């Protein structure tokens, strides 16, 4: 099969400013196109490996950087579809493609002739007169080959390839199982007492979810976070909260076809074996080798420092909730399905406002505008929406991103609403990364094509989408990732945008969240969806005063998941994953009124692929950085200080992985931070 067998719609992106023509992409074209693109890439790799000329940076590293363009394009379209708008055809293909791709890259990683060229360049790098970015790119390729087993003997290489292939299949199946459990569970409610306590915005979202499932006139509680969390927050029916909560935490643990515990067990065993083959003590050591944290001990040190403060605060919060329950004349403990409900009552009591009172001021449209406005104030870029552009789902929106000189710098797609064909959560990804290398068609470089995917509840026809404050933070968070991709200004694709260490990649996203609650942004964009009036100053003051409310709960939820993740990956094979989870939670003293944010059977960060395996801590590591980084602005008295914004763009958002992250941060801030600013931000410093 040749490259000509690839469906042109998958690789010839002739849409607006180089977008794919999504309307021409057909599900049944992927299988053959993948086979052809894989074969074409393999031929390119063989040509590089067998080049008779002496290896140079240009004929080896640059050649690797530009090889596989067709495969990259087919893959980008397919994995976007698999995550955001899947179906049975795509899921079947996903289970076949994941191990096939792993096998392909394992073969490249153990190509002896190719590694010989890379190794020669790495060993002789001091005499090659390379730029800092070129050294970083060469180092990334060399380390990638070593971690792919290039230095192993043939039998070990074959075993490592089998392990990687099996892990890829397990990861695909894990994610599909969680999606199936989320899709298949629904609790239909009718008008009357079952809806007690539910605000109109939530009833509207539940009515829309019921309509989507053919139950017009009813209300659906689903396991989409945009419905389940507000239902647990507002429903006055404790038995319904418990029913919904138990379904939510049981995803991936239902003793049927979608049960993930066997997958977790097999995954942990294979990861441990992989680490051993590559000479690491455990899988965590392997994953942390090229990060800022560097060792499991450093990770656990930070997590436990925060845990001790967070769990103490959570117990104080729990006592306050128990008092509220007693005041109502009820006689039960605070259970996990009670926490959000009574925390919302406590918020109203302490700060005299509720989430329901806040939500009418947080329109999705306005918060999107706020995201764009902050980017323009900080970085001089603006978003121009383009209507009528073919997209992969009608909900998707398309924007040109232009600079102060009206130069096109990126394309951005936003896919904001939950649907049953989309996996849960929120994420940023790219169809195309920024770089400045010459292309086969004679042009030089490519602009980034970036997309955000969220799962906000879709409103009824004619009504605005209203967000919670957490939803609004999520929107800012993911757009922070998008900016990291769109502001990239590097030469080589492999270090473009978010091509950085896992515990640095969350800095641009988490830092961007800070600007949501800058008073001048809330004052301008938090306007009532019916009256257009800005949020009253009194309510704004209450929102800002309550920023650390319930922080013990939120931090315990997260940190317990991160500690379990690290425990799994610093051990060898695990016979009973849930027993290990229970052991860790018992040891650290998790209150029984709180559960892990992501229990093991549905912990997609850790087991649907290995991107965040032994890496969930990264959010907190980056939080240490983001709290300190935002202080750089507040210390000037101007949240949009232009000199500081220029430094932020130059040293953080635009350099990608072309600079060591520690060096990049120190260039921006002058020093590395301590956890104190992060603890203060969470209200846990005392």
XYZ file of C-alpha atoms in Angstrom:
686
model
C 0.000 0.000 0.000
C 1.363 3.436 -0.876
C 0.845 6.970 0.321
C -1.551 7.451 -2.590
C -3.950 5.082 -0.767
C -4.522 7.739 1.886
C -7.865 9.470 1.624
C -7.007 13.028 0.482
C -9.511 14.511 2.948
C -7.354 13.237 5.804
C -4.086 14.823 4.668
C -4.851 17.621 2.205
C -6.239 20.273 4.525
C -7.795 22.778 2.150
C -10.207 24.433 4.578
C -10.016 27.984 5.894
C -6.361 28.896 6.610
C -5.308 25.261 6.304
C -8.024 23.680 8.447
C -9.069 20.116 7.653
C -12.229 19.777 5.588
C -14.093 18.009 8.380
C -17.175 17.653 6.201
C -15.222 15.383 3.845
C -13.755 13.136 6.567
C -15.376 9.683 6.560
C -15.086 7.107 9.337
C -14.507 4.251 6.918
C -11.480 6.016 5.402
C -9.333 5.822 8.524
C -8.308 2.148 8.533
C -6.752 2.040 5.060
C -5.342 5.534 5.423
C -3.604 4.605 8.666
C -2.019 1.573 7.002
C -0.787 3.683 4.091
C 0.469 6.509 6.308
C 2.304 4.063 8.576
C 3.968 2.470 5.542
C 4.946 5.878 4.154
C 6.452 6.906 7.485
C 8.351 3.634 7.736
C 9.837 4.246 4.290
C 10.926 7.744 5.351
C 12.536 6.349 8.508
C 14.398 3.691 6.535
C 15.725 6.350 4.159
C 17.054 8.405 7.075
C 18.557 5.363 8.825
C 20.239 4.054 5.674
C 21.526 7.382 4.391
C 25.142 6.667 3.285
C 26.256 10.191 4.193
C 27.886 10.966 7.524
C 25.140 11.818 10.031
C 24.489 15.524 10.491
C 21.873 17.406 12.454
C 20.198 18.307 9.162
C 20.129 14.881 7.464
C 19.140 12.995 10.620
C 17.426 15.107 13.278
C 15.716 17.609 10.983
C 14.749 14.760 8.680
C 13.110 12.980 11.641
C 11.337 16.198 12.647
C 9.661 16.512 9.230
C 9.035 12.817 8.554
C 5.590 11.303 8.999
C 3.502 14.324 8.062
C 0.738 12.173 6.572
C 0.641 9.955 9.662
C 0.518 13.018 11.928
C -2.466 14.402 10.034
C -4.419 11.145 9.923
C -3.668 10.598 13.621
C -4.681 14.114 14.658
C -8.065 13.788 12.974
C -8.667 10.285 14.293
C -7.769 10.899 17.949
C -9.773 14.105 17.951
C -12.751 12.131 16.710
C -12.161 9.317 19.214
C -12.220 11.737 22.133
C -14.816 14.294 21.155
C -17.318 12.615 18.824
C -16.892 8.863 18.853
C -19.117 6.006 17.741
C -18.958 2.220 17.469
C -16.916 2.322 14.248
C -14.335 4.679 15.708
C -14.124 2.749 18.988
C -13.553 -0.559 17.192
C -10.836 1.035 15.119
C -9.321 2.702 18.193
C -8.776 -0.681 19.839
C -6.926 -1.831 16.718
C -5.018 1.377 15.980
C -3.612 2.014 19.481
C -1.463 -1.155 19.567
C -0.597 -0.804 15.865
C 0.770 2.709 16.458
C 2.700 1.478 19.485
C 4.215 -1.326 17.413
C 5.190 1.173 14.713
C 6.974 3.545 17.088
C 8.637 0.666 18.949
C 10.128 -0.447 15.642
C 11.465 3.056 15.014
C 12.803 3.328 18.567
C 14.799 0.117 18.186
C 16.090 0.793 14.653
C 19.790 0.136 15.240
C 21.043 2.028 12.186
C 18.963 5.075 13.052
C 20.015 5.088 16.706
C 23.653 4.765 15.655
C 23.292 8.064 13.793
C 21.495 9.780 16.674
C 23.971 8.413 19.214
C 26.929 9.646 17.161
C 25.423 13.130 17.030
C 24.674 13.107 20.762
C 28.155 11.967 21.735
C 29.716 14.553 19.420
C 27.283 17.377 20.172
C 29.943 19.634 21.678
C 31.603 19.969 18.279
C 28.464 20.516 16.201
C 28.002 24.223 16.961
C 24.329 23.680 17.780
C 21.971 26.296 19.172
C 20.352 25.722 22.564
C 17.096 24.718 20.852
C 18.927 22.272 18.592
C 20.654 20.663 21.579
C 17.272 20.301 23.296
C 15.790 18.694 20.169
C 18.735 16.319 19.788
C 18.531 15.412 23.487
C 14.806 14.695 23.159
C 15.392 12.323 20.252
C 18.336 10.584 21.938
C 16.474 10.061 25.217
C 13.410 8.935 23.305
C 15.425 6.190 21.606
C 17.019 5.085 24.876
C 13.609 4.877 26.582
C 12.320 2.943 23.583
C 14.983 0.299 24.217
C 17.586 1.244 21.633
C 20.397 0.131 23.973
C 18.772 -3.205 24.867
C 19.588 -6.585 23.364
C 17.224 -7.923 20.710
C 15.154 -10.193 22.994
C 14.601 -7.363 25.483
C 13.697 -5.009 22.663
C 11.105 -7.470 21.415
C 9.640 -7.841 24.895
C 9.514 -4.070 25.401
C 7.733 -3.671 22.069
C 5.147 -6.258 23.106
C 4.656 -4.521 26.457
C 4.120 -1.125 24.812
C 1.700 -2.591 22.285
C -0.300 -4.330 24.997
C -0.356 -1.200 27.164
C -1.691 0.845 24.262
C -4.585 -1.569 23.806
C -5.308 -1.645 27.536
C -5.339 2.150 27.720
C -7.798 2.444 24.829
C -10.112 -0.127 26.397
C -9.918 1.549 29.826
C -11.115 4.875 28.440
C -13.869 3.263 26.399
C -15.140 1.405 29.464
C -15.421 4.631 31.463
C -17.233 6.339 28.597
C -19.626 3.383 28.300
C -20.460 3.503 32.017
C -21.041 7.249 31.821
C -23.185 6.884 28.721
C -25.264 3.935 29.927
C -26.287 5.191 33.368
C -29.101 7.693 33.660
C -31.653 8.516 36.344
C -34.898 9.925 34.941
C -36.931 12.159 37.210
C -40.374 13.693 36.820
C -41.866 16.965 38.003
C -42.548 17.108 41.709
C -40.622 16.330 44.863
C -37.805 14.591 42.988
C -36.696 18.028 41.771
C -36.700 19.661 45.211
C -33.910 22.182 45.573
C -32.821 22.138 41.931
C -32.333 25.594 40.384
C -33.767 26.398 36.972
C -30.429 26.259 35.141
C -29.924 22.668 36.287
C -33.485 21.607 35.486
C -33.024 23.082 31.994
C -29.820 21.077 31.491
C -31.446 17.893 32.805
C -34.473 18.419 30.545
C -32.156 18.810 27.542
C -30.288 15.622 28.522
C -33.597 13.752 28.789
C -34.695 15.023 25.372
C -31.416 13.808 23.857
C -32.299 10.367 25.238
C -35.845 10.371 23.870
C -37.574 11.255 27.157
C -39.053 14.655 26.375
C -40.826 16.204 29.347
C -38.664 14.413 31.907
C -35.388 15.272 33.632
C -32.186 13.215 33.359
C -29.435 12.967 35.936
C -26.385 11.825 33.978
C -22.781 11.163 34.965
C -21.535 14.143 32.987
C -19.722 16.337 35.520
C -21.733 19.359 34.322
C -24.917 17.671 35.607
C -23.856 15.290 38.379
C -21.891 17.872 40.399
C -24.649 20.533 40.507
C -27.204 17.785 41.219
C -25.152 16.697 44.239
C -24.852 20.354 45.221
C -28.526 21.312 45.074
C -30.764 18.236 45.313
C -32.660 18.201 48.622
C -33.446 14.502 48.140
C -30.694 12.702 50.038
C -31.629 9.244 48.723
C -31.356 10.500 45.131
C -28.026 12.148 45.838
C -26.738 8.859 47.211
C -28.050 6.883 44.250
C -26.433 9.236 41.737
C -23.188 9.517 43.704
C -22.758 5.749 43.982
C -23.184 5.400 40.222
C -20.688 8.195 39.618
C -17.934 6.670 41.758
C -18.609 3.154 40.430
C -17.607 3.953 36.843
C -15.209 1.256 35.686
C -16.032 -0.982 38.643
C -19.211 -2.793 37.687
C -18.031 -6.411 37.437
C -19.142 -6.664 33.818
C -17.717 -6.035 30.364
C -16.771 -2.478 31.304
C -14.984 -3.353 34.549
C -11.487 -1.849 34.605
C -9.874 -3.579 37.592
C -8.307 -6.322 35.487
C -6.964 -3.690 33.105
C -5.426 -1.773 36.023
C -3.765 -4.902 37.388
C -2.309 -5.837 33.996
C -1.246 -2.267 33.281
C 0.659 -1.906 36.546
C 2.441 -5.230 36.031
C 3.507 -4.308 32.500
C 4.642 -0.826 33.500
C 6.765 -2.297 36.285
C 8.333 -4.776 33.886
C 8.986 -1.999 31.354
C 10.772 0.104 33.966
C 12.937 -2.860 34.943
C 13.912 -3.555 31.339
C 15.031 0.054 30.966
C 17.079 -0.036 34.170
C 14.785 1.935 36.483
C 13.818 0.955 40.003
C 10.131 1.457 39.252
C 7.800 3.052 36.731
C 7.617 6.334 38.650
C 11.391 6.683 38.439
C 11.163 6.132 34.685
C 8.403 8.706 34.206
C 10.036 11.328 36.446
C 13.476 11.053 34.854
C 12.958 14.075 32.591
C 10.760 16.284 34.808
C 11.252 19.159 37.207
C 10.444 16.934 40.197
C 12.966 14.289 39.104
C 12.269 11.716 41.877
C 9.281 10.059 43.595
C 10.685 11.258 46.921
C 10.452 14.899 45.810
C 6.886 14.364 44.597
C 5.732 12.667 47.784
C 7.487 15.316 49.856
C 5.401 18.078 48.280
C 2.178 16.048 48.338
C 2.502 15.129 52.011
C 3.422 18.691 53.011
C 0.169 19.840 51.432
C -1.828 16.793 52.607
C -1.224 17.422 56.294
C -2.528 20.984 56.043
C -5.396 20.051 53.716
C -6.752 17.143 55.754
C -6.674 19.256 58.932
C -8.662 21.952 57.143
C -11.066 19.352 55.706
C -11.826 18.011 59.186
C -12.661 21.546 60.324
C -14.937 21.911 57.302
C -16.573 18.553 58.023
C -17.349 19.633 61.592
C -19.092 22.743 60.282
C -21.166 20.629 57.885
C -22.086 18.254 60.715
C -23.348 21.235 62.713
C -25.582 22.236 59.795
C -27.003 18.714 59.589
C -27.746 18.763 63.312
C -29.383 22.182 63.033
C -31.797 20.655 60.510
C -32.743 18.032 63.077
C -31.172 15.228 61.069
C -29.248 12.374 62.591
C -26.650 11.190 60.116
C -22.934 11.559 59.512
C -21.499 13.672 56.737
C -21.212 11.250 53.832
C -19.652 11.918 50.414
C -23.083 12.497 48.824
C -23.799 15.095 51.507
C -20.664 17.194 51.269
C -21.448 19.368 48.242
C -25.060 19.894 49.347
C -24.189 21.101 52.834
C -21.080 22.964 51.682
C -23.326 25.013 49.424
C -25.593 25.774 52.399
C -22.556 26.700 54.468
C -21.282 28.999 51.725
C -24.663 30.764 51.695
C -24.563 31.075 55.486
C -20.965 32.302 55.707
C -20.806 34.551 52.660
C -24.477 35.211 52.004
C -24.464 33.968 48.416
C -25.000 30.653 46.666
C -23.769 29.080 43.446
C -27.299 29.458 42.080
C -27.180 33.198 42.749
C -23.817 33.480 40.995
C -24.559 31.385 37.925
C -26.878 33.849 36.090
C -23.864 36.162 35.836
C -21.568 33.549 34.281
C -22.740 33.158 30.700
C -20.573 30.908 28.559
C -20.491 33.525 25.776
C -19.276 36.229 28.114
C -16.643 34.018 29.748
C -15.320 33.078 26.302
C -15.113 36.808 25.559
C -13.281 37.285 28.855
C -10.735 34.609 27.898
C -10.061 36.400 24.637
C -9.926 39.841 26.257
C -7.314 38.728 28.793
C -5.218 37.266 25.971
C -5.432 40.544 24.059
C -4.462 42.605 27.104
C -1.537 40.351 27.994
C -0.256 39.187 24.634
C -1.731 41.475 21.976
C -3.725 38.803 20.173
C -7.434 38.848 19.309
C -9.945 36.217 18.273
C -12.141 36.616 15.189
C -14.973 34.096 14.938
C -15.571 32.603 11.480
C -19.051 31.290 10.800
C -20.020 28.653 8.271
C -16.710 26.772 8.431
C -17.026 22.957 8.195
C -16.436 21.330 11.599
C -16.636 17.822 13.080
C -19.804 18.583 15.084
C -22.328 21.427 14.835
C -21.418 22.662 18.322
C -17.813 23.400 17.348
C -16.827 27.041 16.789
C -13.892 28.369 14.748
C -11.735 31.436 15.455
C -8.808 33.095 13.744
C -6.190 34.331 16.213
C -4.523 37.535 14.971
C -1.783 39.731 16.417
C -1.571 43.522 16.740
C -0.545 43.799 13.072
C -3.528 41.663 11.992
C -1.191 38.793 11.125
C -2.758 35.350 11.428
C -0.874 33.478 14.159
C -3.150 30.488 14.844
C -6.507 28.843 14.320
C -8.564 27.938 17.369
C -11.578 25.623 17.669
C -13.840 25.503 20.729
C -16.089 22.496 21.445
C -17.863 23.384 24.664
C -20.951 21.212 25.282
C -21.333 17.731 26.771
C -22.730 14.910 24.641
C -22.821 11.149 24.898
C -20.254 10.738 22.096
C -17.623 12.733 23.993
C -15.418 11.481 26.817
C -15.713 13.308 30.109
C -13.446 16.080 31.295
C -11.858 18.964 29.428
C -8.706 19.106 27.347
C -6.624 20.960 24.810
C -5.017 19.346 21.808
C -3.764 20.281 18.362
C -4.273 19.310 14.771
C -1.037 21.047 13.821
C 1.863 22.467 15.849
C 3.782 25.658 15.145
C 7.258 25.382 13.631
C 9.524 27.096 11.097
C 10.946 24.178 9.101
C 10.725 23.989 5.289
C 7.951 21.725 4.009
C 7.794 19.329 1.072
C 5.380 21.673 -0.741
C 7.971 24.464 -0.731
C 6.449 26.567 2.052
C 8.207 27.278 5.327
C 6.675 26.541 8.699
C 3.095 26.063 9.859
C 0.745 27.961 12.127
C -0.718 26.081 15.091
C -4.250 24.689 14.835
C -5.413 24.232 18.424
C -8.675 23.047 19.941
C -10.327 23.025 23.365
C -12.907 20.431 24.379
C -15.174 20.934 27.407
C -18.294 19.298 28.802
C -20.592 22.108 29.881
C -24.304 21.403 30.073
C -26.001 22.427 26.842
C -28.939 24.771 27.441
C -32.415 24.482 26.012
C -32.990 26.113 22.627
C -32.977 29.886 22.937
C -31.494 29.933 26.433
C -27.913 30.904 27.322
C -25.417 28.395 28.698
C -24.695 29.326 32.307
C -21.524 28.221 34.063
C -20.519 27.562 37.634
C -17.411 29.321 38.888
C -15.552 26.003 38.546
C -16.763 25.714 34.933
C -15.495 29.225 34.235
C -12.115 28.304 35.723
C -12.046 25.209 33.511
C -12.656 27.371 30.441
C -9.775 29.670 31.407
C -7.574 26.673 32.256
C -8.007 24.996 28.888
C -7.582 28.277 27.032
C -4.320 28.733 28.932
C -3.177 25.442 27.415
C -4.408 26.663 24.027
C -2.351 29.845 24.362
C 0.710 27.725 25.131
C 0.204 26.112 21.737
C -0.864 29.236 19.834
C 1.901 31.551 21.102
C 4.643 29.005 20.408
C 7.619 30.531 18.573
C 10.162 27.781 17.921
C 11.865 26.226 14.923
C 11.340 22.503 15.552
C 7.982 20.715 15.929
C 9.036 18.352 18.727
C 9.600 21.237 21.156
C 6.635 23.320 20.032
C 3.939 24.593 22.365
C 3.044 22.063 25.047
C 6.028 19.846 24.191
C 7.416 20.313 27.713
C 7.794 18.184 30.825
C 4.535 17.036 32.379
C 5.012 19.005 35.590
C 5.637 22.235 33.671
C 2.849 21.910 31.098
C 0.162 22.864 33.614
C 1.841 26.195 34.460
C 0.457 28.209 31.509
C -3.039 26.778 32.037
C -3.250 27.122 35.817
C -1.638 30.549 35.733
C -4.259 31.771 33.240
C -7.053 30.854 35.678
C -5.930 33.702 37.956
C -7.160 36.339 35.513
C -10.761 35.095 35.710
C -11.143 36.596 39.179
C -9.279 39.826 38.528
C -11.987 42.331 39.598
C -11.965 44.348 36.366
C -12.558 41.164 34.345
C -15.429 39.954 36.518
C -16.946 43.435 36.582
C -16.940 43.622 32.784
C -17.938 40.091 31.837
C -19.961 38.743 34.763
C -23.262 40.273 33.643
C -26.767 38.962 34.276
C -28.090 36.978 31.333
C -31.566 38.575 31.583
C -30.892 42.184 32.565
C -27.348 42.703 31.280
C -26.493 44.293 34.610
C -22.977 43.644 35.922
C -22.528 41.517 38.999
C -23.263 43.754 41.989
C -20.154 44.878 43.817
C -21.451 43.284 47.008
C -21.760 39.885 45.298
C -18.382 40.313 43.618
C -16.818 41.038 46.994
C -18.413 37.900 48.441
C -17.131 35.784 45.543
C -13.588 37.058 46.043
C -13.817 36.616 49.819
C -14.925 33.005 49.342
C -12.078 31.996 47.019
C -10.563 29.613 49.585
C -13.905 28.308 50.864
C -14.019 24.482 50.914
C -10.336 24.342 49.959
C -9.652 21.506 52.395
C -12.186 19.301 50.609
C -10.925 20.184 47.118
C -7.268 19.692 48.039
C -7.932 16.383 49.817
C -9.868 15.088 46.785
C -6.937 15.881 44.493
C -4.008 14.992 46.736
C -5.398 11.590 47.681
C -5.606 10.714 43.968
C -2.042 11.901 43.386
C -0.691 9.914 46.353
C -2.434 6.721 45.207
C -1.079 7.279 41.688
C 2.456 7.575 43.039
C 2.012 4.547 45.330
C 0.893 2.351 42.424
C 3.898 3.322 40.344
C 6.581 3.013 43.010
C 5.636 -0.624 43.668
C 5.996 -3.713 41.584
C 3.027 -5.654 40.210
C -0.146 -5.318 42.301
C -2.461 -8.272 42.876
C -5.443 -6.252 44.110
C -5.435 -2.569 43.024
C -8.394 -1.651 45.204
C -6.679 -3.125 48.271
C -3.636 -0.941 47.558
C -5.876 2.083 47.113
C -7.593 1.335 50.438
C -4.244 0.800 52.179
C -2.871 4.148 50.999
C -6.040 6.038 51.902
C -6.126 4.440 55.337
C -2.463 5.274 55.950
C -2.870 8.951 55.062
C -6.179 9.228 56.925
C -8.687 10.113 54.213
C -11.917 11.175 55.944
C -14.781 8.856 55.034
C -16.843 11.913 54.109
C -14.566 12.536 51.095
C -13.552 10.276 48.224
C -10.667 10.508 45.783
C -11.350 12.869 42.920
C -10.578 9.984 40.564
C -10.859 6.498 42.039
C -8.663 3.897 40.385
C -11.280 2.187 38.126
C -12.079 5.469 36.350
C -8.748 7.275 36.800
C -8.276 8.142 33.138
C -5.275 10.381 33.797
C -3.439 7.316 35.052
C -4.723 4.426 32.971
C -6.252 5.652 29.698
C -2.819 5.892 28.134
C 0.145 6.798 30.331
C 0.320 10.581 29.864
C -0.316 11.369 33.532
C 0.587 8.007 35.058
C 2.959 8.703 37.946
C 2.256 12.288 36.929
C -1.036 13.396 38.430
C 1.013 15.333 40.983
C 1.946 17.654 38.081
C -1.065 19.889 38.683
C 0.156 20.664 42.182
C 3.785 21.034 41.127
C 2.688 23.539 38.502
C 0.435 25.193 41.084
C 3.529 26.059 43.108
C 4.833 27.773 39.973
C 1.579 29.484 38.966
C 0.932 31.004 42.391
C 4.419 32.511 42.391
C 4.153 33.605 38.749
C 0.911 35.518 39.325
C 2.539 37.181 42.314
C 4.974 38.687 39.809
C 2.017 40.697 38.485
C 0.321 41.522 41.779
C 3.609 42.771 43.206
C 3.582 45.479 40.510
C 0.030 46.517 41.428
C -1.164 45.770 37.873
C -2.579 42.385 36.870
C -1.856 43.320 33.238
C 1.567 44.904 33.735
C 2.865 45.138 30.137
C 6.536 44.540 30.959
C 5.693 41.477 33.028
C 3.286 40.232 30.325
C 6.033 40.515 27.721
C 8.385 38.508 29.952
C 5.670 35.908 30.481
C 5.141 35.526 26.759
C 8.859 35.456 25.976
C 10.018 33.002 28.647
C 6.966 30.819 29.361
C 4.275 30.792 26.675
C 6.390 31.004 23.515
C 9.484 28.890 24.172
C 7.834 25.456 24.346
C 10.426 22.846 25.201
C 13.290 24.707 23.512
C 14.590 25.765 26.940
C 14.937 23.743 30.152
C 11.817 24.545 32.217
C 13.797 25.524 35.316
C 15.880 27.926 33.224
C 12.748 29.278 31.541
C 11.042 29.949 34.865
C 14.111 31.567 36.388
C 14.464 33.778 33.293
C 10.884 34.960 33.877
C 10.909 35.266 37.670
C 14.563 35.382 38.651
C 14.255 32.379 40.990
C 12.450 29.120 41.563
C 9.484 29.307 43.961
C 8.749 27.666 47.291
C 5.310 26.145 48.040
C 4.333 29.041 50.319
C 2.554 31.143 47.674
C 0.561 28.081 46.592
C -0.446 27.268 50.177
C -1.462 30.870 50.723
C -3.539 30.846 47.519
C -5.382 27.789 48.839
C -5.843 29.349 52.256
C -3.694 26.617 53.822
C -0.620 28.630 54.756
C -1.474 29.044 58.437
